[in-house]
Amino acid sequence: GDQLWVAGGPYYPTRNRFGQPTVGPDATFYISHVAADVDVLGGFLGNEVELWKRNAFAFPTPLDGRGLISHLVTIEGVDDTTRFDGFLVTGGQAFGDVFADWIGAGLVGISASPIVANCKFVDNAALVGGAGAWVDGSTPVFVNCRFIDNSCGDTEFSGIGAGLVAG
């Protein structure tokens, strides 16, 4: 399949899942069935010419929601031929007006079974759960990922799975 190499950062989402410009809570980095059989790879400094020279944990590519984004990364309708690898996903805040915006602050998967590898999900928060990642209706595979300081719930509601909810 194809590969998309992403270096440097941080990156901030500027479009919603329909491709329309926004800087509000609907902004997301969107990977859909159109990207099937594609590896989206972070962890590059920007001078590599060979994949094996990247170091995803030493130089994860930051995707930052700045506490404004309901779902920082949205992956929809893909299978295990799609790989999301080498990113720091941070600053997602899923505290919207409806249930769909109370889950998956860092990453939300909708009928998606991607391989998610070598990623760090740090400081994301959600009202209901899956603050780091919430993947529903599918069988994702998480490999060598870290979930650090994610939180869910508030003073009135006790959330579930602050790091990851998958099923």
PDB file of C-alpha atoms in Angstrom:
ATOM      1  CA  GLY A   1       0.000   0.000   0.000  1.00  0.00           C
ATOM      2  CA  ASP A   2       0.858   3.673   0.030  1.00  0.00           C
ATOM      3  CA  GLN A   3       2.573   5.565   2.831  1.00  0.00           C
ATOM      4  CA  LEU A   4       2.075   9.112   4.066  1.00  0.00           C
ATOM      5  CA  TRP A   5       5.093  10.345   6.068  1.00  0.00           C
ATOM      6  CA  VAL A   6       4.399  13.153   8.540  1.00  0.00           C
ATOM      7  CA  ALA A   7       7.306  15.040  10.131  1.00  0.00           C
ATOM      8  CA  GLY A   8       7.662  17.771  12.710  1.00  0.00           C
ATOM      9  CA  GLY A   9       4.597  19.373  14.142  1.00  0.00           C
ATOM     10  CA  PRO A  10       2.651  20.145  16.122  1.00  0.00           C
ATOM     11  CA  TYR A  11      -0.339  19.946  13.827  1.00  0.00           C
ATOM     12  CA  TYR A  12      -3.806  21.317  14.621  1.00  0.00           C
ATOM     13  CA  PRO A  13      -6.959  20.153  12.819  1.00  0.00           C
ATOM     14  CA  THR A  14      -8.628  22.775  10.621  1.00  0.00           C
ATOM     15  CA  ARG A  15     -11.385  20.782   8.866  1.00  0.00           C
ATOM     16  CA  ASN A  16     -14.339  18.686   9.986  1.00  0.00           C
ATOM     17  CA  ARG A  17     -14.879  15.089   8.855  1.00  0.00           C
ATOM     18  CA  PHE A  18     -16.710  16.373   5.765  1.00  0.00           C
ATOM     19  CA  GLY A  19     -13.728  18.486   4.681  1.00  0.00           C
ATOM     20  CA  GLN A  20     -15.274  21.828   5.577  1.00  0.00           C
ATOM     21  CA  PRO A  21     -12.980  24.445   7.176  1.00  0.00           C
ATOM     22  CA  THR A  22     -13.432  24.929  10.914  1.00  0.00           C
ATOM     23  CA  VAL A  23     -11.372  25.633  13.998  1.00  0.00           C
ATOM     24  CA  GLY A  24     -14.167  24.672  16.406  1.00  0.00           C
ATOM     25  CA  PRO A  25     -14.811  21.427  18.281  1.00  0.00           C
ATOM     26  CA  ASP A  26     -15.810  19.641  15.035  1.00  0.00           C
ATOM     27  CA  ALA A  27     -12.288  19.939  13.598  1.00  0.00           C
ATOM     28  CA  THR A  28     -10.563  16.559  13.274  1.00  0.00           C
ATOM     29  CA  PHE A  29      -7.813  14.710  11.456  1.00  0.00           C
ATOM     30  CA  TYR A  30      -9.973  12.384   9.356  1.00  0.00           C
ATOM     31  CA  ILE A  31      -8.936   9.010   7.951  1.00  0.00           C
ATOM     32  CA  SER A  32     -11.687   7.212   6.023  1.00  0.00           C
ATOM     33  CA  HIS A  33     -12.251   4.185   3.811  1.00  0.00           C
ATOM     34  CA  VAL A  34     -10.727   6.248   0.999  1.00  0.00           C
ATOM     35  CA  ALA A  35      -7.409   5.757   2.824  1.00  0.00           C
ATOM     36  CA  ALA A  36      -7.706   1.959   2.948  1.00  0.00           C
ATOM     37  CA  ASP A  37      -4.371   0.238   2.451  1.00  0.00           C
ATOM     38  CA  VAL A  38      -2.484   3.387   3.505  1.00  0.00           C
ATOM     39  CA  ASP A  39       0.042   3.760   6.310  1.00  0.00           C
ATOM     40  CA  VAL A  40      -0.137   7.197   7.954  1.00  0.00           C
ATOM     41  CA  LEU A  41       3.238   7.438   9.667  1.00  0.00           C
ATOM     42  CA  GLY A  42       4.594  10.004  12.091  1.00  0.00           C
ATOM     43  CA  GLY A  43       7.852  10.001  13.993  1.00  0.00           C
ATOM     44  CA  PHE A  44      10.028  11.650  11.367  1.00  0.00           C
ATOM     45  CA  LEU A  45      12.428  14.526  11.882  1.00  0.00           C
ATOM     46  CA  GLY A  46      12.036  15.454   8.224  1.00  0.00           C
ATOM     47  CA  ASN A  47      15.399  14.445   6.796  1.00  0.00           C
ATOM     48  CA  GLU A  48      14.846  10.669   6.567  1.00  0.00           C
ATOM     49  CA  VAL A  49      14.903   8.963   3.186  1.00  0.00           C
ATOM     50  CA  GLU A  50      14.287   5.452   4.499  1.00  0.00           C
ATOM     51  CA  LEU A  51      11.434   4.333   6.754  1.00  0.00           C
ATOM     52  CA  TRP A  52      13.630   2.376   9.144  1.00  0.00           C
ATOM     53  CA  LYS A  53      15.519   5.558  10.102  1.00  0.00           C
ATOM     54  CA  ARG A  54      12.532   7.128  11.874  1.00  0.00           C
ATOM     55  CA  ASN A  55      12.147   6.876  15.646  1.00  0.00           C
ATOM     56  CA  ALA A  56       8.458   7.105  16.461  1.00  0.00           C
ATOM     57  CA  PHE A  57       8.903   7.168  20.254  1.00  0.00           C
ATOM     58  CA  ALA A  58      11.799   9.603  20.332  1.00  0.00           C
ATOM     59  CA  PHE A  59      10.156  11.975  17.834  1.00  0.00           C
ATOM     60  CA  PRO A  60       6.382  11.327  17.792  1.00  0.00           C
ATOM     61  CA  THR A  61       4.529  13.706  15.503  1.00  0.00           C
ATOM     62  CA  PRO A  62       2.252  15.798  17.752  1.00  0.00           C
ATOM     63  CA  LEU A  63      -1.413  16.240  16.862  1.00  0.00           C
ATOM     64  CA  ASP A  64      -2.773  18.797  19.314  1.00  0.00           C
ATOM     65  CA  GLY A  65      -6.403  19.632  20.091  1.00  0.00           C
ATOM     66  CA  ARG A  66      -5.432  22.503  22.421  1.00  0.00           C
ATOM     67  CA  GLY A  67      -8.385  21.565  24.629  1.00  0.00           C
ATOM     68  CA  LEU A  68     -10.838  22.658  21.919  1.00  0.00           C
ATOM     69  CA  ILE A  69     -11.487  19.532  19.828  1.00  0.00           C
ATOM     70  CA  SER A  70     -14.080  16.802  20.537  1.00  0.00           C
ATOM     71  CA  HIS A  71     -12.348  14.078  18.458  1.00  0.00           C
ATOM     72  CA  LEU A  72      -8.792  14.951  17.536  1.00  0.00           C
ATOM     73  CA  VAL A  73      -8.449  11.969  15.172  1.00  0.00           C
ATOM     74  CA  THR A  74     -11.418  10.270  13.481  1.00  0.00           C
ATOM     75  CA  ILE A  75     -10.901   6.943  11.715  1.00  0.00           C
ATOM     76  CA  GLU A  76     -13.943   5.621   9.881  1.00  0.00           C
ATOM     77  CA  GLY A  77     -14.694   2.582   7.753  1.00  0.00           C
ATOM     78  CA  VAL A  78     -11.178   1.189   7.379  1.00  0.00           C
ATOM     79  CA  ASP A  79      -9.797  -2.297   7.964  1.00  0.00           C
ATOM     80  CA  ASP A  80      -6.433  -3.600   9.105  1.00  0.00           C
ATOM     81  CA  THR A  81      -4.759  -2.503   5.873  1.00  0.00           C
ATOM     82  CA  THR A  82      -4.766   1.023   7.327  1.00  0.00           C
ATOM     83  CA  ARG A  83      -2.051   1.849   9.846  1.00  0.00           C
ATOM     84  CA  PHE A  84      -1.854   4.941  12.091  1.00  0.00           C
ATOM     85  CA  ASP A  85       1.642   4.944  13.559  1.00  0.00           C
ATOM     86  CA  GLY A  86       4.048   7.274  15.368  1.00  0.00           C
ATOM     87  CA  PHE A  87       1.863  10.093  16.694  1.00  0.00           C
ATOM     88  CA  LEU A  88       1.431  11.954  19.958  1.00  0.00           C
ATOM     89  CA  VAL A  89      -2.316  12.578  20.277  1.00  0.00           C
ATOM     90  CA  THR A  90      -2.937  15.216  22.946  1.00  0.00           C
ATOM     91  CA  GLY A  91      -5.372  17.894  24.065  1.00  0.00           C
ATOM     92  CA  GLY A  92      -8.669  16.365  22.913  1.00  0.00           C
ATOM     93  CA  GLN A  93     -11.694  17.404  25.017  1.00  0.00           C
ATOM     94  CA  ALA A  94     -14.945  15.466  24.480  1.00  0.00           C
ATOM     95  CA  PHE A  95     -17.469  17.462  26.529  1.00  0.00           C
ATOM     96  CA  GLY A  96     -19.985  18.404  23.806  1.00  0.00           C
ATOM     97  CA  ASP A  97     -23.767  18.596  23.859  1.00  0.00           C
ATOM     98  CA  VAL A  98     -24.572  15.017  22.735  1.00  0.00           C
ATOM     99  CA  PHE A  99     -23.302  11.519  23.569  1.00  0.00           C
ATOM    100  CA  ALA A 100     -21.255  11.282  20.350  1.00  0.00           C
ATOM    101  CA  ASP A 101     -19.224  14.252  21.591  1.00  0.00           C
ATOM    102  CA  TRP A 102     -18.659  12.754  25.056  1.00  0.00           C
ATOM    103  CA  ILE A 103     -16.362   9.925  23.878  1.00  0.00           C
ATOM    104  CA  GLY A 104     -13.072   9.464  22.068  1.00  0.00           C
ATOM    105  CA  ALA A 105     -11.374  12.798  22.701  1.00  0.00           C
ATOM    106  CA  GLY A 106      -8.007  11.674  21.341  1.00  0.00           C
ATOM    107  CA  LEU A 107      -9.180   9.185  18.715  1.00  0.00           C
ATOM    108  CA  VAL A 108     -12.623   7.970  17.777  1.00  0.00           C
ATOM    109  CA  GLY A 109     -13.053   4.974  15.488  1.00  0.00           C
ATOM    110  CA  ILE A 110     -16.336   4.366  13.706  1.00  0.00           C
ATOM    111  CA  SER A 111     -16.719   0.900  12.158  1.00  0.00           C
ATOM    112  CA  ALA A 112     -12.955   0.897  11.828  1.00  0.00           C
ATOM    113  CA  SER A 113     -10.380  -1.825  12.431  1.00  0.00           C
ATOM    114  CA  PRO A 114      -7.074  -0.048  11.856  1.00  0.00           C
ATOM    115  CA  ILE A 115      -3.707  -0.942  13.253  1.00  0.00           C
ATOM    116  CA  VAL A 116      -2.706   1.814  15.683  1.00  0.00           C
ATOM    117  CA  ALA A 117       0.962   1.504  16.605  1.00  0.00           C
ATOM    118  CA  ASN A 118       3.710   3.383  18.408  1.00  0.00           C
ATOM    119  CA  CYS A 119       1.377   6.175  19.485  1.00  0.00           C
ATOM    120  CA  LYS A 120       1.090   8.113  22.713  1.00  0.00           C
ATOM    121  CA  PHE A 121      -2.331   9.325  23.884  1.00  0.00           C
ATOM    122  CA  VAL A 122      -1.652  12.003  26.501  1.00  0.00           C
ATOM    123  CA  ASP A 123      -3.842  14.504  28.403  1.00  0.00           C
ATOM    124  CA  ASN A 124      -7.143  13.865  26.633  1.00  0.00           C
ATOM    125  CA  ALA A 125     -10.441  14.164  28.519  1.00  0.00           C
ATOM    126  CA  ALA A 126     -13.957  12.842  27.868  1.00  0.00           C
ATOM    127  CA  LEU A 127     -17.215  12.976  29.764  1.00  0.00           C
ATOM    128  CA  VAL A 128     -18.262   9.341  29.187  1.00  0.00           C
ATOM    129  CA  GLY A 129     -15.110   7.424  28.327  1.00  0.00           C
ATOM    130  CA  GLY A 130     -12.365   6.443  25.968  1.00  0.00           C
ATOM    131  CA  ALA A 131     -10.646   9.771  26.499  1.00  0.00           C
ATOM    132  CA  GLY A 132      -7.498   8.471  24.830  1.00  0.00           C
ATOM    133  CA  ALA A 133      -9.330   6.366  22.235  1.00  0.00           C
ATOM    134  CA  TRP A 134     -12.861   5.026  21.694  1.00  0.00           C
ATOM    135  CA  VAL A 135     -13.285   2.551  18.834  1.00  0.00           C
ATOM    136  CA  ASP A 136     -16.770   1.103  18.358  1.00  0.00           C
ATOM    137  CA  GLY A 137     -18.248  -1.556  16.100  1.00  0.00           C
ATOM    138  CA  SER A 138     -14.912  -2.948  15.037  1.00  0.00           C
ATOM    139  CA  THR A 139     -11.763  -4.823  15.981  1.00  0.00           C
ATOM    140  CA  PRO A 140      -8.847  -2.383  16.109  1.00  0.00           C
ATOM    141  CA  VAL A 141      -5.354  -3.530  16.976  1.00  0.00           C
ATOM    142  CA  PHE A 142      -3.239  -1.342  19.288  1.00  0.00           C
ATOM    143  CA  VAL A 143       0.474  -2.168  19.263  1.00  0.00           C
ATOM    144  CA  ASN A 144       3.083  -0.567  21.516  1.00  0.00           C
ATOM    145  CA  CYS A 145       0.860   2.413  22.391  1.00  0.00           C
ATOM    146  CA  ARG A 146       0.925   4.364  25.623  1.00  0.00           C
ATOM    147  CA  PHE A 147      -2.032   5.997  27.368  1.00  0.00           C
ATOM    148  CA  ILE A 148      -0.880   8.652  29.831  1.00  0.00           C
ATOM    149  CA  ASP A 149      -2.880  11.073  32.028  1.00  0.00           C
ATOM    150  CA  ASN A 150      -6.169  10.726  30.140  1.00  0.00           C
ATOM    151  CA  SER A 151      -9.314  11.318  32.184  1.00  0.00           C
ATOM    152  CA  CYS A 152     -13.059  10.864  31.972  1.00  0.00           C
ATOM    153  CA  GLY A 153     -16.094  11.870  33.943  1.00  0.00           C
ATOM    154  CA  ASP A 154     -16.862  15.061  35.812  1.00  0.00           C
ATOM    155  CA  THR A 155     -18.339  16.037  39.173  1.00  0.00           C
ATOM    156  CA  GLU A 156     -21.725  14.500  38.240  1.00  0.00           C
ATOM    157  CA  PHE A 157     -20.771  11.553  36.032  1.00  0.00           C
ATOM    158  CA  SER A 158     -18.244   8.788  36.542  1.00  0.00           C
ATOM    159  CA  GLY A 159     -16.754   7.789  33.179  1.00  0.00           C
ATOM    160  CA  ILE A 160     -15.309   4.485  31.925  1.00  0.00           C
ATOM    161  CA  GLY A 161     -12.015   3.574  30.319  1.00  0.00           C
ATOM    162  CA  ALA A 162     -10.078   6.827  30.529  1.00  0.00           C
ATOM    163  CA  GLY A 163      -7.342   5.420  28.290  1.00  0.00           C
ATOM    164  CA  LEU A 164      -9.110   3.124  25.819  1.00  0.00           C
ATOM    165  CA  VAL A 165     -12.564   1.706  25.128  1.00  0.00           C
ATOM    166  CA  ALA A 166     -12.743  -0.705  22.166  1.00  0.00           C
ATOM    167  CA  GLY A 167     -15.269  -3.224  20.985  1.00  0.00           C
TER     168      GLY A 167
END
